[in-house]
PDB file of C-alpha atoms in Angstrom:
ATOM      1  CA  UNK A 248      96.244 131.457 153.365  1.00  0.00           C
ATOM      2  CA  UNK A 249      92.820 129.969 152.721  1.00  0.00           C
ATOM      3  CA  UNK A 250      94.530 126.545 151.188  1.00  0.00           C
ATOM      4  CA  UNK A 251      92.682 123.364 152.132  1.00  0.00           C
ATOM      5  CA  UNK A 252      95.403 120.898 150.443  1.00  0.00           C
ATOM      6  CA  UNK A 253      98.753 121.235 150.236  1.00  0.00           C
ATOM      7  CA  UNK A 254     100.899 118.784 147.597  1.00  0.00           C
ATOM      8  CA  UNK A 255     104.519 118.892 148.332  1.00  0.00           C
ATOM      9  CA  UNK A 256     107.448 116.703 146.295  1.00  0.00           C
ATOM     10  CA  UNK A 257     109.241 114.496 147.819  1.00  0.00           C
ATOM     11  CA  UNK A 258     113.572 114.839 145.877  1.00  0.00           C
ATOM     12  CA  UNK A 259     114.973 118.270 147.142  1.00  0.00           C
ATOM     13  CA  UNK A 260     111.714 119.809 148.589  1.00  0.00           C
ATOM     14  CA  UNK A 261     111.072 117.382 151.713  1.00  0.00           C
ATOM     15  CA  UNK A 262     114.082 115.044 151.484  1.00  0.00           C
ATOM     16  CA  UNK A 263     118.131 115.318 150.968  1.00  0.00           C
ATOM     17  CA  UNK A 264     118.637 113.336 147.910  1.00  0.00           C
ATOM     18  CA  UNK A 265     122.420 113.079 147.405  1.00  0.00           C
ATOM     19  CA  UNK A 266     122.566 110.572 144.181  1.00  0.00           C
ATOM     20  CA  UNK A 267     126.360 110.502 144.703  1.00  0.00           C
ATOM     21  CA  UNK A 268     127.093 109.277 147.983  1.00  0.00           C
ATOM     22  CA  UNK A 269     123.491 107.160 147.859  1.00  0.00           C
ATOM     23  CA  UNK A 270     125.373 105.710 144.362  1.00  0.00           C
ATOM     24  CA  UNK A 271     128.982 106.064 146.509  1.00  0.00           C
ATOM     25  CA  UNK A 272     127.718 103.753 149.537  1.00  0.00           C
ATOM     26  CA  UNK A 273     125.103 100.644 146.344  1.00  0.00           C
ATOM     27  CA  UNK A 274     129.060 100.319 145.780  1.00  0.00           C
ATOM     28  CA  UNK A 275     131.101  99.854 148.013  1.00  0.00           C
ATOM     29  CA  UNK A 276     128.819  96.764 149.504  1.00  0.00           C
ATOM     30  CA  UNK A 277     129.911  95.104 145.674  1.00  0.00           C
ATOM     31  CA  UNK A 278     133.280  96.825 146.575  1.00  0.00           C
ATOM     32  CA  UNK A 279     133.235  99.201 143.891  1.00  0.00           C
ATOM     33  CA  UNK A 280     135.079 102.802 145.049  1.00  0.00           C
ATOM     34  CA  UNK A 281     132.111 104.614 143.019  1.00  0.00           C
ATOM     35  CA  UNK A 282     134.160 107.725 142.478  1.00  0.00           C
ATOM     36  CA  UNK A 283     133.175 111.003 141.304  1.00  0.00           C
ATOM     37  CA  UNK A 284     134.092 110.820 137.679  1.00  0.00           C
ATOM     38  CA  UNK A 285     132.252 107.597 138.349  1.00  0.00           C
ATOM     39  CA  UNK A 286     129.226 109.757 138.842  1.00  0.00           C
ATOM     40  CA  UNK A 287     129.850 112.209 136.330  1.00  0.00           C
ATOM     41  CA  UNK A 288     129.335 109.091 133.508  1.00  0.00           C
ATOM     42  CA  UNK A 289     125.706 107.742 135.252  1.00  0.00           C
ATOM     43  CA  UNK A 290     124.423 111.425 135.028  1.00  0.00           C
ATOM     44  CA  UNK A 291     125.536 110.983 130.927  1.00  0.00           C
ATOM     45  CA  UNK A 292     123.094 108.450 130.845  1.00  0.00           C
ATOM     46  CA  UNK A 293     120.606 109.322 134.477  1.00  0.00           C
ATOM     47  CA  UNK A 294     119.560 112.582 132.963  1.00  0.00           C
ATOM     48  CA  UNK A 295     118.162 112.536 129.548  1.00  0.00           C
ATOM     49  CA  UNK A 296     116.229 109.387 130.865  1.00  0.00           C
ATOM     50  CA  UNK A 297     114.726 111.008 133.402  1.00  0.00           C
ATOM     51  CA  UNK A 298     113.717 113.651 130.808  1.00  0.00           C
ATOM     52  CA  UNK A 299     112.251 110.933 129.250  1.00  0.00           C
ATOM     53  CA  UNK A 300     111.026 110.264 131.472  1.00  0.00           C
ATOM     54  CA  UNK A 301     108.713 113.084 132.973  1.00  0.00           C
ATOM     55  CA  UNK A 302     107.507 113.675 128.907  1.00  0.00           C
ATOM     56  CA  UNK A 303     106.690 110.555 128.893  1.00  0.00           C
ATOM     57  CA  UNK A 304     108.930 108.546 126.166  1.00  0.00           C
ATOM     58  CA  UNK A 305     109.999 105.787 128.814  1.00  0.00           C
ATOM     59  CA  UNK A 306     108.248 103.675 132.071  1.00  0.00           C
ATOM     60  CA  UNK A 307     109.525 103.670 134.866  1.00  0.00           C
ATOM     61  CA  UNK A 308     111.031  99.837 135.109  1.00  0.00           C
ATOM     62  CA  UNK A 309     113.030 101.054 131.743  1.00  0.00           C
ATOM     63  CA  UNK A 310     114.346 104.325 132.804  1.00  0.00           C
ATOM     64  CA  UNK A 311     115.313 102.123 136.410  1.00  0.00           C
ATOM     65  CA  UNK A 312     117.337  98.987 134.354  1.00  0.00           C
ATOM     66  CA  UNK A 313     118.526 100.763 131.615  1.00  0.00           C
ATOM     67  CA  UNK A 314     120.963 103.558 134.172  1.00  0.00           C
ATOM     68  CA  UNK A 315     122.471 100.733 135.797  1.00  0.00           C
ATOM     69  CA  UNK A 316     123.198  98.640 132.689  1.00  0.00           C
ATOM     70  CA  UNK A 317     126.507  99.128 132.003  1.00  0.00           C
ATOM     71  CA  UNK A 318     127.443  98.103 135.363  1.00  0.00           C
ATOM     72  CA  UNK A 319     125.515  95.459 135.612  1.00  0.00           C
ATOM     73  CA  UNK A 320     127.160  93.711 132.837  1.00  0.00           C
ATOM     74  CA  UNK A 321     130.898  94.404 134.911  1.00  0.00           C
ATOM     75  CA  UNK A 322     129.905  93.715 137.870  1.00  0.00           C
ATOM     76  CA  UNK A 323     128.425  90.497 136.522  1.00  0.00           C
ATOM     77  CA  UNK A 324     124.516  91.262 138.330  1.00  0.00           C
ATOM     78  CA  UNK A 325     121.086  92.194 136.636  1.00  0.00           C
ATOM     79  CA  UNK A 326     120.016  95.440 136.585  1.00  0.00           C
ATOM     80  CA  UNK A 327     117.269  95.477 138.788  1.00  0.00           C
ATOM     81  CA  UNK A 328     119.515  94.589 141.672  1.00  0.00           C
ATOM     82  CA  UNK A 329     121.771  97.115 141.024  1.00  0.00           C
ATOM     83  CA  UNK A 330     118.109  99.238 140.506  1.00  0.00           C
ATOM     84  CA  UNK A 331     117.446  97.979 144.255  1.00  0.00           C
ATOM     85  CA  UNK A 332     120.392  98.297 146.165  1.00  0.00           C
ATOM     86  CA  UNK A 333     120.693 101.565 145.692  1.00  0.00           C
ATOM     87  CA  UNK A 334     116.689 102.714 146.424  1.00  0.00           C
ATOM     88  CA  UNK A 335     117.670 101.197 149.356  1.00  0.00           C
ATOM     89  CA  UNK A 336     121.215 103.111 149.996  1.00  0.00           C
ATOM     90  CA  UNK A 337     119.084 105.902 149.249  1.00  0.00           C
ATOM     91  CA  UNK A 338     117.116 105.502 152.170  1.00  0.00           C
ATOM     92  CA  UNK A 339     119.574 104.413 154.665  1.00  0.00           C
ATOM     93  CA  UNK A 340     121.038 107.676 154.104  1.00  0.00           C
ATOM     94  CA  UNK A 341     117.783 109.796 153.412  1.00  0.00           C
ATOM     95  CA  UNK A 342     117.580 112.971 155.605  1.00  0.00           C
ATOM     96  CA  UNK A 343     114.496 115.899 155.550  1.00  0.00           C
ATOM     97  CA  UNK A 344     115.690 119.084 154.736  1.00  0.00           C
ATOM     98  CA  UNK A 345     115.652 121.290 157.431  1.00  0.00           C
ATOM     99  CA  UNK A 346     112.566 122.614 158.781  1.00  0.00           C
ATOM    100  CA  UNK A 347     110.972 120.171 157.255  1.00  0.00           C
ATOM    101  CA  UNK A 348     109.899 118.703 159.882  1.00  0.00           C
ATOM    102  CA  UNK A 349     108.488 121.617 161.854  1.00  0.00           C
ATOM    103  CA  UNK A 350     106.383 122.650 158.867  1.00  0.00           C
ATOM    104  CA  UNK A 351     105.635 119.758 158.549  1.00  0.00           C
ATOM    105  CA  UNK A 352     104.608 119.392 162.436  1.00  0.00           C
ATOM    106  CA  UNK A 353     102.482 122.707 161.904  1.00  0.00           C
ATOM    107  CA  UNK A 354      99.871 122.704 158.890  1.00  0.00           C
ATOM    108  CA  UNK A 355      98.748 118.861 160.040  1.00  0.00           C
ATOM    109  CA  UNK A 356      95.954 119.980 162.193  1.00  0.00           C
ATOM    110  CA  UNK A 357      95.157 122.745 159.504  1.00  0.00           C
ATOM    111  CA  UNK A 358      95.627 121.402 155.778  1.00  0.00           C
ATOM    112  CA  UNK A 359      94.695 118.080 154.852  1.00  0.00           C
ATOM    113  CA  UNK A 360      98.959 117.660 153.525  1.00  0.00           C
ATOM    114  CA  UNK A 361     100.073 114.883 150.175  1.00  0.00           C
ATOM    115  CA  UNK A 362     103.122 114.137 147.919  1.00  0.00           C
ATOM    116  CA  UNK A 363     103.061 113.798 144.106  1.00  0.00           C
ATOM    117  CA  UNK A 364     106.935 112.298 143.040  1.00  0.00           C
ATOM    118  CA  UNK A 365     107.843 111.434 140.539  1.00  0.00           C
ATOM    119  CA  UNK A 366     110.223 109.093 142.548  1.00  0.00           C
ATOM    120  CA  UNK A 367     109.823 105.499 142.861  1.00  0.00           C
ATOM    121  CA  UNK A 368     107.784 103.497 145.263  1.00  0.00           C
ATOM    122  CA  UNK A 369     110.497 101.288 147.325  1.00  0.00           C
ATOM    123  CA  UNK A 370     111.904 104.144 148.387  1.00  0.00           C
ATOM    124  CA  UNK A 371     109.165 106.414 149.069  1.00  0.00           C
ATOM    125  CA  UNK A 372     107.525 104.114 151.606  1.00  0.00           C
ATOM    126  CA  UNK A 373     110.581 103.245 153.361  1.00  0.00           C
ATOM    127  CA  UNK A 374     111.746 106.982 154.242  1.00  0.00           C
ATOM    128  CA  UNK A 375     108.477 108.023 155.432  1.00  0.00           C
ATOM    129  CA  UNK A 376     108.760 105.275 157.996  1.00  0.00           C
ATOM    130  CA  UNK A 377     111.851 106.019 159.409  1.00  0.00           C
ATOM    131  CA  UNK A 378     111.842 110.245 158.719  1.00  0.00           C
ATOM    132  CA  UNK A 379     108.239 109.139 161.302  1.00  0.00           C
ATOM    133  CA  UNK A 380     106.427 111.808 158.315  1.00  0.00           C
ATOM    134  CA  UNK A 381     103.978 108.530 156.991  1.00  0.00           C
ATOM    135  CA  UNK A 382     101.248 110.076 159.068  1.00  0.00           C
ATOM    136  CA  UNK A 383     101.009 114.190 158.141  1.00  0.00           C
ATOM    137  CA  UNK A 384     100.117 112.476 155.033  1.00  0.00           C
ATOM    138  CA  UNK A 385      96.481 111.872 153.633  1.00  0.00           C
ATOM    139  CA  UNK A 386      97.705 111.092 150.387  1.00  0.00           C
ATOM    140  CA  UNK A 387     100.840 110.025 148.746  1.00  0.00           C
ATOM    141  CA  UNK A 388     101.018 109.639 144.446  1.00  0.00           C
ATOM    142  CA  UNK A 389     104.135 107.450 143.337  1.00  0.00           C
ATOM    143  CA  UNK A 390     104.200 108.556 139.424  1.00  0.00           C
ATOM    144  CA  UNK A 391     105.647 105.134 139.333  1.00  0.00           C
ATOM    145  CA  UNK A 392     102.043 103.633 140.559  1.00  0.00           C
ATOM    146  CA  UNK A 393      99.821 106.089 137.935  1.00  0.00           C
ATOM    147  CA  UNK A 394     101.614 105.291 135.455  1.00  0.00           C
ATOM    148  CA  UNK A 395     103.106 108.663 134.213  1.00  0.00           C
ATOM    149  CA  UNK A 396     105.153 111.311 135.807  1.00  0.00           C
ATOM    150  CA  UNK A 397     104.772 115.071 136.325  1.00  0.00           C
ATOM    151  CA  UNK A 398     104.223 117.590 135.141  1.00  0.00           C
ATOM    152  CA  UNK A 399     102.090 115.330 133.492  1.00  0.00           C
ATOM    153  CA  UNK A 400      98.068 116.358 134.049  1.00  0.00           C
ATOM    154  CA  UNK A 401      96.849 113.535 134.769  1.00  0.00           C
ATOM    155  CA  UNK A 402      99.518 112.492 137.752  1.00  0.00           C
ATOM    156  CA  UNK A 403      98.033 115.523 138.885  1.00  0.00           C
ATOM    157  CA  UNK A 404      93.861 114.633 138.455  1.00  0.00           C
ATOM    158  CA  UNK A 405      94.654 110.860 139.636  1.00  0.00           C
ATOM    159  CA  UNK A 406      95.846 113.288 142.931  1.00  0.00           C
ATOM    160  CA  UNK A 407      92.705 114.701 142.611  1.00  0.00           C
ATOM    161  CA  UNK A 408      90.745 111.446 142.604  1.00  0.00           C
ATOM    162  CA  UNK A 409      93.012 110.207 144.974  1.00  0.00           C
ATOM    163  CA  UNK A 410      91.550 113.182 147.058  1.00  0.00           C
ATOM    164  CA  UNK A 411      87.608 113.498 146.783  1.00  0.00           C
ATOM    165  CA  UNK A 412      87.604 116.403 144.049  1.00  0.00           C
ATOM    166  CA  UNK A 413      88.528 119.853 146.185  1.00  0.00           C
ATOM    167  CA  UNK A 414      87.912 122.518 144.247  1.00  0.00           C
ATOM    168  CA  UNK A 415      90.898 123.488 142.684  1.00  0.00           C
ATOM    169  CA  UNK A 416      91.581 126.662 144.240  1.00  0.00           C
ATOM    170  CA  UNK A 417      92.129 125.117 147.295  1.00  0.00           C
ATOM    171  CA  UNK A 418      94.841 123.336 146.751  1.00  0.00           C
ATOM    172  CA  UNK A 419      98.272 124.178 146.742  1.00  0.00           C
ATOM    173  CA  UNK A 420     101.416 122.313 145.078  1.00  0.00           C
ATOM    174  CA  UNK A 421     104.730 122.987 146.805  1.00  0.00           C
ATOM    175  CA  UNK A 422     107.940 121.696 144.772  1.00  0.00           C
ATOM    176  CA  UNK A 423     111.862 122.759 143.413  1.00  0.00           C
ATOM    177  CA  UNK A 424     111.489 121.317 140.270  1.00  0.00           C
ATOM    178  CA  UNK A 425     110.049 124.620 137.579  1.00  0.00           C
ATOM    179  CA  UNK A 426     109.418 121.879 135.061  1.00  0.00           C
ATOM    180  CA  UNK A 427     107.957 118.938 136.319  1.00  0.00           C
ATOM    181  CA  UNK A 428     105.917 120.936 140.306  1.00  0.00           C
ATOM    182  CA  UNK A 429     105.370 124.377 139.002  1.00  0.00           C
ATOM    183  CA  UNK A 430     104.280 123.223 135.043  1.00  0.00           C
ATOM    184  CA  UNK A 431     103.198 120.540 136.222  1.00  0.00           C
ATOM    185  CA  UNK A 432     101.034 122.202 139.070  1.00  0.00           C
ATOM    186  CA  UNK A 433     100.091 125.075 136.564  1.00  0.00           C
ATOM    187  CA  UNK A 434      99.004 122.880 133.266  1.00  0.00           C
ATOM    188  CA  UNK A 435      96.196 121.142 136.436  1.00  0.00           C
ATOM    189  CA  UNK A 436      94.851 124.420 137.693  1.00  0.00           C
ATOM    190  CA  UNK A 437      96.428 124.593 140.898  1.00  0.00           C
ATOM    191  CA  UNK A 438      98.064 127.278 142.676  1.00  0.00           C
ATOM    192  CA  UNK A 439     102.332 126.889 143.862  1.00  0.00           C
ATOM    193  CA  UNK A 440     104.955 127.847 145.329  1.00  0.00           C
ATOM    194  CA  UNK A 441     108.786 127.467 144.175  1.00  0.00           C
ATOM    195  CA  UNK A 442     111.272 126.137 146.628  1.00  0.00           C
ATOM    196  CA  UNK A 443     113.265 127.753 144.815  1.00  0.00           C
ATOM    197  CA  UNK A 444     116.405 126.956 146.940  1.00  0.00           C
ATOM    198  CA  UNK A 445     119.767 128.560 144.393  1.00  0.00           C
ATOM    199  CA  UNK A 446     117.970 131.388 144.069  1.00  0.00           C
ATOM    200  CA  UNK A 447     117.410 130.533 139.610  1.00  0.00           C
ATOM    201  CA  UNK A 448     115.518 132.626 137.573  1.00  0.00           C
ATOM    202  CA  UNK A 449     112.081 131.432 137.072  1.00  0.00           C
ATOM    203  CA  UNK A 450     112.078 129.731 133.616  1.00  0.00           C
ATOM    204  CA  UNK A 451     109.998 131.395 130.770  1.00  0.00           C
ATOM    205  CA  UNK A 452     106.573 130.721 130.505  1.00  0.00           C
ATOM    206  CA  UNK A 453     106.761 129.206 134.716  1.00  0.00           C
ATOM    207  CA  UNK A 454     104.720 131.499 136.536  1.00  0.00           C
ATOM    208  CA  UNK A 455     104.455 129.997 140.285  1.00  0.00           C
ATOM    209  CA  UNK A 456     101.866 131.581 142.865  1.00  0.00           C
ATOM    210  CA  UNK A 457     104.611 131.876 145.324  1.00  0.00           C
ATOM    211  CA  UNK A 458     108.088 132.137 145.282  1.00  0.00           C
ATOM    212  CA  UNK A 459     110.530 131.118 148.620  1.00  0.00           C
ATOM    213  CA  UNK A 460     114.245 130.355 149.349  1.00  0.00           C
ATOM    214  CA  UNK A 461     113.873 127.521 152.258  1.00  0.00           C
ATOM    215  CA  UNK A 462     111.677 125.474 154.151  1.00  0.00           C
ATOM    216  CA  UNK A 463     111.290 127.865 156.722  1.00  0.00           C
ATOM    217  CA  UNK A 464     110.179 130.731 154.581  1.00  0.00           C
ATOM    218  CA  UNK A 465     107.872 128.696 153.692  1.00  0.00           C
ATOM    219  CA  UNK A 466     106.530 127.635 157.072  1.00  0.00           C
ATOM    220  CA  UNK A 467     106.014 131.668 158.026  1.00  0.00           C
ATOM    221  CA  UNK A 468     104.276 131.598 153.988  1.00  0.00           C
ATOM    222  CA  UNK A 469     102.046 130.050 155.701  1.00  0.00           C
ATOM    223  CA  UNK A 470     101.573 129.675 159.135  1.00  0.00           C
ATOM    224  CA  UNK A 471     102.972 132.820 160.034  1.00  0.00           C
TER     225      UNK A 471
END
């Protein structure tokens, strides 16, 4: 493959994102035993908020605050305190997905690498430093800073500007989320690769150029 730029999603593409484990650790700092039942209730609020965020209905700050409102009231702390503690807990438990380090190492001298993530600034920077990945990437695009989230074309246009406007045929977007990553890349006019580790059916109207089940398979595809 003759791509000059490869853009990656972050959560569940390069890094494990175990929200329950992170919340469990975070709430332990407030002497709360956060259970699976608590997590189910949390996700009833959190998941629709993420959909609203990706669809431009709410902004990053609203998502971060609303999802912790009930817990903030219970614990008599601010939502910002809980959100910051959660992001730090996620940084503490962060680990790369299998094959991520090898893939980035093999690509770094062949192509330019970037990240486009709907995650939050506070977590991304710490995570890249702790994993030693920060030196691999020429562009780090975070929706919280841009003001729009994938799949909005605006975040891709912002990325292209940061990248110096390479030709779109020279760019590949890799991600695990068919809606935000693959549809987002399609709408932006670039090639896409779906990291489909769970073997899901391709949603209607979404057509990745490539599909892989692991980063090791992607490594073979791109460098083999």
